[in-house]
PDB file of C-alpha atoms in Angstrom:
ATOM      1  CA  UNK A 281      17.144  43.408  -9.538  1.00 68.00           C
ATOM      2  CA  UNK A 282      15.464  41.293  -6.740  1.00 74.00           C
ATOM      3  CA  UNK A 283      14.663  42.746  -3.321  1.00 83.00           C
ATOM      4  CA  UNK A 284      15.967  40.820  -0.438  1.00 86.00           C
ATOM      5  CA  UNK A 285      12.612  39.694   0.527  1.00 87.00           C
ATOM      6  CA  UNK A 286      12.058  37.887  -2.762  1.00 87.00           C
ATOM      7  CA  UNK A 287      15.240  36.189  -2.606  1.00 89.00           C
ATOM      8  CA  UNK A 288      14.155  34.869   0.695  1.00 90.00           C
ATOM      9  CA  UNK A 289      10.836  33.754  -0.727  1.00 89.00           C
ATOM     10  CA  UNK A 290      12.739  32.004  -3.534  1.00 90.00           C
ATOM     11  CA  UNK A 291      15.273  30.086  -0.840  1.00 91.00           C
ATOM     12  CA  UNK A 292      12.068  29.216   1.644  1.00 91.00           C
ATOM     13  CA  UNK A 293      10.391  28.141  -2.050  1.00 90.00           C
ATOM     14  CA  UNK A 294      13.367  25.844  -3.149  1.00 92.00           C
ATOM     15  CA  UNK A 295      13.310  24.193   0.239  1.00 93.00           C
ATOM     16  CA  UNK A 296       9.516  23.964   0.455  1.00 91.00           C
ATOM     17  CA  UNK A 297       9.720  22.389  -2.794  1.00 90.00           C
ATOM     18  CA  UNK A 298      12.658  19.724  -2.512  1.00 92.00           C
ATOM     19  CA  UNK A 299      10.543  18.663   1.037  1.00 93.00           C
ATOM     20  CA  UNK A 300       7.484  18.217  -1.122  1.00 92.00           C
ATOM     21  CA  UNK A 301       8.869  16.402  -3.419  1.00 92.00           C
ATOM     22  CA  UNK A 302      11.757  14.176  -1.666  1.00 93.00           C
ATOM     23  CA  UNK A 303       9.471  13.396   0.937  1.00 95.00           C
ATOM     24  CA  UNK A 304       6.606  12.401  -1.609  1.00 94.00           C
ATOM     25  CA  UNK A 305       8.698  10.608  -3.553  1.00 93.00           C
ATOM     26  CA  UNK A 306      10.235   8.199  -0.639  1.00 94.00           C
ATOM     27  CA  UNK A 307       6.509   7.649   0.555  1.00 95.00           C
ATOM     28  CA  UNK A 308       5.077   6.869  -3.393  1.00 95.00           C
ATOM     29  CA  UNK A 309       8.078   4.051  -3.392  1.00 93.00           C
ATOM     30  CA  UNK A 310       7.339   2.814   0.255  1.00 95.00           C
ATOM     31  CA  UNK A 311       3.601   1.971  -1.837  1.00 95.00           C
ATOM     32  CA  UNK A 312       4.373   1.796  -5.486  1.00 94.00           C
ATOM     33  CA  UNK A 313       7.636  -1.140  -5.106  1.00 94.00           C
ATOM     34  CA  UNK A 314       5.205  -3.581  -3.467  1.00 95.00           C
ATOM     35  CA  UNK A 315       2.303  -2.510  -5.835  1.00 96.00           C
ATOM     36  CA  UNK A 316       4.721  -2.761  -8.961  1.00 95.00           C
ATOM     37  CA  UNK A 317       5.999  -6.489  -7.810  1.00 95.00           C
ATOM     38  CA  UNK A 318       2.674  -7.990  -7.121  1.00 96.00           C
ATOM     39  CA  UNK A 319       1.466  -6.918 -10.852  1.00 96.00           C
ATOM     40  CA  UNK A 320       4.623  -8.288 -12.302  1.00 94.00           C
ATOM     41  CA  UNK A 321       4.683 -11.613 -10.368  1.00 94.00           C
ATOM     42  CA  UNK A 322       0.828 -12.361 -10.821  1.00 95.00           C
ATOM     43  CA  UNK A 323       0.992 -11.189 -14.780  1.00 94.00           C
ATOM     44  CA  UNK A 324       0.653 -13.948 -17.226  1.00 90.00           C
ATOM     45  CA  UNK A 325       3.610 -16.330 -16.684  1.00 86.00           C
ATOM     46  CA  UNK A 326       4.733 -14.807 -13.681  1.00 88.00           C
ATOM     47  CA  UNK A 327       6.105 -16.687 -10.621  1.00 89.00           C
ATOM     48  CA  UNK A 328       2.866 -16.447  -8.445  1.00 92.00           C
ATOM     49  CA  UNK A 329       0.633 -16.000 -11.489  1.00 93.00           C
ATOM     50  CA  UNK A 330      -2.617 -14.985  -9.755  1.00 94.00           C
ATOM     51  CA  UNK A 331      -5.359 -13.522 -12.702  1.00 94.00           C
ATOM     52  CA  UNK A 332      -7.553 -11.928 -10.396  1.00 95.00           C
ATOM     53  CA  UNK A 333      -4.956 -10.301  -8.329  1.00 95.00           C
ATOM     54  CA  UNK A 334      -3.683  -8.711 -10.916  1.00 95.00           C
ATOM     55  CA  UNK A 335      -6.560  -7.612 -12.714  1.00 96.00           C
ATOM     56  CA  UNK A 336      -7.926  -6.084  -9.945  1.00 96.00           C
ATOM     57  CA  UNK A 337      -4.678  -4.643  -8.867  1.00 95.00           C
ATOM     58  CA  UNK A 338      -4.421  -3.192 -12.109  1.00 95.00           C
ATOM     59  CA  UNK A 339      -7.467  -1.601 -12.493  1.00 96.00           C
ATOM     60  CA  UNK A 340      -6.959   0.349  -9.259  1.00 95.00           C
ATOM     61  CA  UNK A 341      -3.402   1.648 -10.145  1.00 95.00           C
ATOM     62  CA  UNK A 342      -4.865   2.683 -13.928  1.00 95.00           C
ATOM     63  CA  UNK A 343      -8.117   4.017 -12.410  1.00 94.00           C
ATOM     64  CA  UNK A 344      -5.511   6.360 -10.126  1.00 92.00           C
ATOM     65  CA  UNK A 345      -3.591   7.124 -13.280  1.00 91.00           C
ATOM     66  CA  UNK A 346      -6.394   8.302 -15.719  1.00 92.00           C
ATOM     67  CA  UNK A 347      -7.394  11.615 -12.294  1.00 91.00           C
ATOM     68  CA  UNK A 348      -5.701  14.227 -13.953  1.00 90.00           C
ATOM     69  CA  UNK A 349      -3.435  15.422 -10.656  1.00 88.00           C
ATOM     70  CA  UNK A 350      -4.900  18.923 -10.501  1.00 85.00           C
ATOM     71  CA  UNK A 351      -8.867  17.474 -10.301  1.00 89.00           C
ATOM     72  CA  UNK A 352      -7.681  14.578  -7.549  1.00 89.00           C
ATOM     73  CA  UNK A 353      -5.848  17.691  -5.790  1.00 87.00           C
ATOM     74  CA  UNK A 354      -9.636  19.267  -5.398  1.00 88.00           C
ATOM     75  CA  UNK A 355     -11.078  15.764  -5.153  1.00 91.00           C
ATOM     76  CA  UNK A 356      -9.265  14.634  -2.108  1.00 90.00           C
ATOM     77  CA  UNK A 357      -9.408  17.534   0.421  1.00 89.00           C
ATOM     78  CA  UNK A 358     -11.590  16.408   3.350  1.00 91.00           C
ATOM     79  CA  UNK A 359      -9.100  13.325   3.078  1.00 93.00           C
ATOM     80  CA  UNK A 360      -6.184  15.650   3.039  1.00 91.00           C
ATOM     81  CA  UNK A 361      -7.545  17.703   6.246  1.00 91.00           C
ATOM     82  CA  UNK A 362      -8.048  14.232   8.180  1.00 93.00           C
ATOM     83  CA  UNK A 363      -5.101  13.260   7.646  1.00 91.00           C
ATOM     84  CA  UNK A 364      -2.819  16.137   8.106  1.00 89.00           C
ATOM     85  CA  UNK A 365      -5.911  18.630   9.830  1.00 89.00           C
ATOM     86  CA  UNK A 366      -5.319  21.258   6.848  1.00 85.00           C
ATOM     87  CA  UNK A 367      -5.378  21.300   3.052  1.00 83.00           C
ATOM     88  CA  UNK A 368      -2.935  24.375   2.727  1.00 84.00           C
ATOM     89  CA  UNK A 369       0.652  24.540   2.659  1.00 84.00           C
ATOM     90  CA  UNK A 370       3.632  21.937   2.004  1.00 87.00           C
ATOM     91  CA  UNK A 371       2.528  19.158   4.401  1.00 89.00           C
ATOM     92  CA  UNK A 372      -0.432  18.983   2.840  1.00 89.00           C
ATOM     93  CA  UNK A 373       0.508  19.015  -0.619  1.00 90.00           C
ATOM     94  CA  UNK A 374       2.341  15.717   0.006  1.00 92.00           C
ATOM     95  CA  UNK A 375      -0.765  13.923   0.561  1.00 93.00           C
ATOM     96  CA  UNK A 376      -2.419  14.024  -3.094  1.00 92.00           C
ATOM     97  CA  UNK A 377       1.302  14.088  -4.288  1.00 93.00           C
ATOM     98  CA  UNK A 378       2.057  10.210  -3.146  1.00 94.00           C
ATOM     99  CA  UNK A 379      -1.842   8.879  -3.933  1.00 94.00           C
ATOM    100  CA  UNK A 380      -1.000  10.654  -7.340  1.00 93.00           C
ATOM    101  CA  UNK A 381       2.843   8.944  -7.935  1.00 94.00           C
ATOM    102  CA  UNK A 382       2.279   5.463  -6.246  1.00 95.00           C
ATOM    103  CA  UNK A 383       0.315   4.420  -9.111  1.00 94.00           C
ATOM    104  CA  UNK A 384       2.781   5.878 -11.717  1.00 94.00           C
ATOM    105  CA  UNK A 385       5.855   4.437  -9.657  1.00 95.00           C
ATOM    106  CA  UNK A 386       3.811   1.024  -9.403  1.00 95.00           C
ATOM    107  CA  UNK A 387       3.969   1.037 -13.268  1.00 94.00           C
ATOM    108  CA  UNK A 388       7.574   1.895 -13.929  1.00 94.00           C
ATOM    109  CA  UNK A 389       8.686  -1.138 -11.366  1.00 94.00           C
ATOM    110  CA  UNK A 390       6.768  -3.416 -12.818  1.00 94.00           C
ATOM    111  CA  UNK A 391       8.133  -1.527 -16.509  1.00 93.00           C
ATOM    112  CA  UNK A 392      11.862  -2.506 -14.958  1.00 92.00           C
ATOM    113  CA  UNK A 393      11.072  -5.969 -13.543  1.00 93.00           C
ATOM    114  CA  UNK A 394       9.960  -7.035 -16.819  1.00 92.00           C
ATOM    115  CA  UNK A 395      13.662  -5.757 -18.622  1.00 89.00           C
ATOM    116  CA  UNK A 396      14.944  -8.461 -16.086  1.00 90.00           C
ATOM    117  CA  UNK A 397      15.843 -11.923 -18.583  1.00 88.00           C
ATOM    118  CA  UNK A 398      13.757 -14.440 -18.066  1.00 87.00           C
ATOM    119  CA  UNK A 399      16.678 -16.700 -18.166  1.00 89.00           C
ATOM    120  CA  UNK A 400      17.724 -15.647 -14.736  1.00 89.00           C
ATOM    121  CA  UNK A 401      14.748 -15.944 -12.951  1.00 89.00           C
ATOM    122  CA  UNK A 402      14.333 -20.124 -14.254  1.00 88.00           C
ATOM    123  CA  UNK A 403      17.642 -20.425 -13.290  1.00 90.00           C
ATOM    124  CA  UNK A 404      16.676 -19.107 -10.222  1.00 88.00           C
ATOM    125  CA  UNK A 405      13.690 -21.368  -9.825  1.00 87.00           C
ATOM    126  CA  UNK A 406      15.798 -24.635 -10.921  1.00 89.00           C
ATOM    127  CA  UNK A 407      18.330 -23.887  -7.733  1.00 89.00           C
ATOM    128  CA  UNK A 408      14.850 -24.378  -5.719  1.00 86.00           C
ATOM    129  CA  UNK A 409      14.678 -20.282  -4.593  1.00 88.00           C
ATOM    130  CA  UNK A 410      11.474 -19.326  -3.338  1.00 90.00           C
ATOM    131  CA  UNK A 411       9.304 -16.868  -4.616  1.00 89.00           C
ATOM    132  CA  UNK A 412      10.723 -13.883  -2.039  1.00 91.00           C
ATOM    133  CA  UNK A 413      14.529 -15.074  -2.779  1.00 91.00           C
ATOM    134  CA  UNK A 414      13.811 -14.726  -6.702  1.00 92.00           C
ATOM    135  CA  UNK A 415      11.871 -11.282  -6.030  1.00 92.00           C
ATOM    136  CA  UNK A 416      15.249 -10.006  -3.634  1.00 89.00           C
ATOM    137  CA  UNK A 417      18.316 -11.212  -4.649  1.00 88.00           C
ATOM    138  CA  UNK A 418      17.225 -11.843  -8.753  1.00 90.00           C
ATOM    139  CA  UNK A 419      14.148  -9.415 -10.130  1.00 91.00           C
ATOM    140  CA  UNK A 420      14.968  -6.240  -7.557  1.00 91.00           C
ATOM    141  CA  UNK A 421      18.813  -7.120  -7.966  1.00 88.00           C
ATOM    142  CA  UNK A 422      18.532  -6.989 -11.835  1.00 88.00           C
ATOM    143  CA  UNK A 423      16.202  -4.270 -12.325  1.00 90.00           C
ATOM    144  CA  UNK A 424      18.254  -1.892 -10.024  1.00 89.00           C
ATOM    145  CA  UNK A 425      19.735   0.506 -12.614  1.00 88.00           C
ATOM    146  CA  UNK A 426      16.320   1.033 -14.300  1.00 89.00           C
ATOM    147  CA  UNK A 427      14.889   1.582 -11.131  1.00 91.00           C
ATOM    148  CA  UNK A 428      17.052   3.929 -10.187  1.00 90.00           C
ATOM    149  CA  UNK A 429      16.655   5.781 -13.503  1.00 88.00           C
ATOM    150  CA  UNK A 430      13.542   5.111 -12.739  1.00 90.00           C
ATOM    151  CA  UNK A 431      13.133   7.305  -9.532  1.00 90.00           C
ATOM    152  CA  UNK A 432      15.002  10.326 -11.217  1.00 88.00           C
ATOM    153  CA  UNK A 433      11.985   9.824 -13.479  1.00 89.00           C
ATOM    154  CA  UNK A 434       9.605  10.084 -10.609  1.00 90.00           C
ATOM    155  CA  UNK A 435      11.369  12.656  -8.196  1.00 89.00           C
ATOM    156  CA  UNK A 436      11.182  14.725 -12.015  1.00 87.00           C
ATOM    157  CA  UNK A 437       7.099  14.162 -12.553  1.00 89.00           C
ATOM    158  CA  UNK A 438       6.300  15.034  -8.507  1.00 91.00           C
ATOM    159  CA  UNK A 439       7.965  18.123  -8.913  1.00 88.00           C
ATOM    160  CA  UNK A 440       6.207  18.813 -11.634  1.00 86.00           C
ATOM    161  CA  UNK A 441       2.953  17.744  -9.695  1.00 87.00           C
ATOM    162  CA  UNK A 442       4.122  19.863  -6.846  1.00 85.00           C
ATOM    163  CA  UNK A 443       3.871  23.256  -8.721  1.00 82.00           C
ATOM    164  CA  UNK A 444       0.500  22.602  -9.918  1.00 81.00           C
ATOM    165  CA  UNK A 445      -0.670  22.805  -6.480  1.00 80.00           C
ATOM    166  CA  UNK A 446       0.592  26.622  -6.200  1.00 76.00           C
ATOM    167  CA  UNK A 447      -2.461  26.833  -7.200  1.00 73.00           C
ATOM    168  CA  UNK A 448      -4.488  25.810  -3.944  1.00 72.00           C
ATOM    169  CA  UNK A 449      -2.183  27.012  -2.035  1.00 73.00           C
ATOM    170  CA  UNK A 450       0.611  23.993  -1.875  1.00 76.00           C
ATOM    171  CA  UNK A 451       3.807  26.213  -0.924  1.00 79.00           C
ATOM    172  CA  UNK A 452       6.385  25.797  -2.860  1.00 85.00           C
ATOM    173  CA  UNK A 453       8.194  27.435  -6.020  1.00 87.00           C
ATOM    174  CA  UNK A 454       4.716  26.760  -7.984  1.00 84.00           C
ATOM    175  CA  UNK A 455       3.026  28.903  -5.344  1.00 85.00           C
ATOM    176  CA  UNK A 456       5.740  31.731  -5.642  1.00 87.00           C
ATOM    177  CA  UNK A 457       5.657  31.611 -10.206  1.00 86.00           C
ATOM    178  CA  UNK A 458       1.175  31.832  -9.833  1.00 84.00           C
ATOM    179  CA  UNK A 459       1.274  34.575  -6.942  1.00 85.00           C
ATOM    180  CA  UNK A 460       3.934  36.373  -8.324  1.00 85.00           C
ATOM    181  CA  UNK A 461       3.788  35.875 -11.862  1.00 81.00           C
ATOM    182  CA  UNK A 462       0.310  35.059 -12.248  1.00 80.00           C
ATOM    183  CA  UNK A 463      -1.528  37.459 -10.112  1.00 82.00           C
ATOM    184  CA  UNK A 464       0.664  40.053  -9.149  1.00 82.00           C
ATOM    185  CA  UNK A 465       2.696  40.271 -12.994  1.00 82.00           C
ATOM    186  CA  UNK A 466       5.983  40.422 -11.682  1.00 83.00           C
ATOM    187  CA  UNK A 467       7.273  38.305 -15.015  1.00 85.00           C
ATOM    188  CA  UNK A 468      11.302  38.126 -13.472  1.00 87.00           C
ATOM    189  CA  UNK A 469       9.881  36.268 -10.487  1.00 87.00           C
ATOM    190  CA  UNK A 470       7.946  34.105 -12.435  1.00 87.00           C
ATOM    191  CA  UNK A 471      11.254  33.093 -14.777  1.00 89.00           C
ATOM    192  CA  UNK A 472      13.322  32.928 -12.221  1.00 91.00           C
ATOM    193  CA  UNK A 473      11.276  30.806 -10.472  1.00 90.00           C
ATOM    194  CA  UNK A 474      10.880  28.425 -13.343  1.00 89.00           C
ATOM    195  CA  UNK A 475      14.800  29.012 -13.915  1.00 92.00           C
ATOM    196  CA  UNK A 476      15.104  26.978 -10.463  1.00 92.00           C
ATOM    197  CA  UNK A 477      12.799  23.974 -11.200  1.00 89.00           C
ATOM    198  CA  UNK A 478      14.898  23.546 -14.764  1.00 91.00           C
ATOM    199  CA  UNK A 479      18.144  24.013 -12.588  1.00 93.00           C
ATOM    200  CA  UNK A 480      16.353  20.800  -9.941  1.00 91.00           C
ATOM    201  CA  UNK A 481      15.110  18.831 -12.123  1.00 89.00           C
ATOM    202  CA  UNK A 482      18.670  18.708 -14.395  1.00 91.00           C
ATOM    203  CA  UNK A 483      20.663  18.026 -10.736  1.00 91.00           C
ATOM    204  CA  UNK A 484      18.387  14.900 -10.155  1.00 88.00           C
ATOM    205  CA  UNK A 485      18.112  13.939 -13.729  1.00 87.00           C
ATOM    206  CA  UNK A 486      22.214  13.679 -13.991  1.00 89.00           C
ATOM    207  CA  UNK A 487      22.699  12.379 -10.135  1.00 89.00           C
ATOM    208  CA  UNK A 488      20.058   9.265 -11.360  1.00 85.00           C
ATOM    209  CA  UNK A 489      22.181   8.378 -14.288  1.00 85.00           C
ATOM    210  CA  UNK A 490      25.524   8.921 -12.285  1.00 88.00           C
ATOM    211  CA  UNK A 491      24.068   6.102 -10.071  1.00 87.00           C
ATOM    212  CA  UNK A 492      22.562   3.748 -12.282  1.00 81.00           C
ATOM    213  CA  UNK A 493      25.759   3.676 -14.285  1.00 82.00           C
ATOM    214  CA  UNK A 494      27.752   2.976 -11.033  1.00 82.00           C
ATOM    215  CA  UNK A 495      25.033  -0.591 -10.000  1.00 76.00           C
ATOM    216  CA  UNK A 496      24.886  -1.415 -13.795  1.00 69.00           C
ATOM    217  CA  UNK A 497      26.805  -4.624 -13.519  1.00 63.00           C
ATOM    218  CA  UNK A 498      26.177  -4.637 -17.212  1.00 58.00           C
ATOM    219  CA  UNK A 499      28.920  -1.878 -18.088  1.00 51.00           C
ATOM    220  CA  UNK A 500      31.925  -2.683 -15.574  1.00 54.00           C
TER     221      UNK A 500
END
């Protein structure tokens, strides 16, 4: 049986958690959809086909990819304070969390713009579209049920992210399972509080695919 005051920790931790996470998650797209277009449109036989661009684009984005999260957590902390003016708590857990997921997000756009046919887009081009018309109303158009999907994928992996900083302190439900499970034993807090990440991560999961369904053109 829980005392009242670890129910209240779990609440605060749910809600410290989905503000990690849905905030980190809106911020990695405000970086990684721009990111992920550039490296699709400058690949090999893209619309602006730029080899440099994209080679150097990509390098950065893998280079970000191959810090395991936990080591850029450490890594990043006097950028973290100047940014935010502390490297403890929820606030400052989003900071690593978005220079962590833009790359990853960067990748799964470019992943979805590349499901788009090919077809469409020359169409596109023989019509006389520009380059931004094709990327808005064609490529992000298309692509918008994977991307979607795509996002649940993302919300899924900075949660994930997000209680691996419990252990310097992030907040959170990751905080609560290593302080109270960790170092103080209590195993049902611990569960419980992996319990409620399963529980998240299954709401987001299902309310991705609800969505994508609904814009998939494909299956009305």
């Amino acid at each position: 049986m829980l005392s009242p005051e670890i129910i209240n920790l779990l609440f605060k931790g749910i809600l410290e958690s989905l503000y990690m996470v849905i905030v980190s998650t809106f911020l990695s797209y405000i970086l990684g959809i721009p990111v992920g277009i550039i490296l699709y449109i400058t690949a090999d036989g893209g619309i602006l086909q730029n080899k440099t661009v994209n080679q150097v684009l990509g390098f950065i984005v893998n280079f970000l990819r191959s810090v395991p999260f936990i080591i850029l957590l450490v890594a990043i902390l006097p950028f973290t304070r100047a940014v935010v003016g502390t490297t403890i708590g929820s606030t400052a857990t989003i900071v690593p969390l978005v220079i962590s997921a833009a790359p990853f997000i960067a990748r799964m756009v470019e992943s979805s713009l590349k499901e788009v046919d090919c077809g469409v887009i020359e169409a596109a081009q023989s019509m006389g579209s520009s380059p931004l018309q094709i990327i808005y109303k064609v490529l992000i158009s298309e692509a918008k049920p994977s991307l979607i999907i795509g996002c649940a994928i993302a919300f899924t992996t900075i949660l994930g992210y997000s209680a691996m900083a419990g252990f310097v302190g992030g907040g959170g439900l990751g905080a609560i399972a290593i302080n109270y499970g960790y170092y103080r034993y209590q195993n049902n807090v611990m569960l419980i509080t992996v319990l409620l990440l399963v529980i998240i991560v299954q709401i987001f999961q299902e309310l991705g695919l609800k969505i994508a369904k609904l814009t998939d053109k494909r299956i009305k």
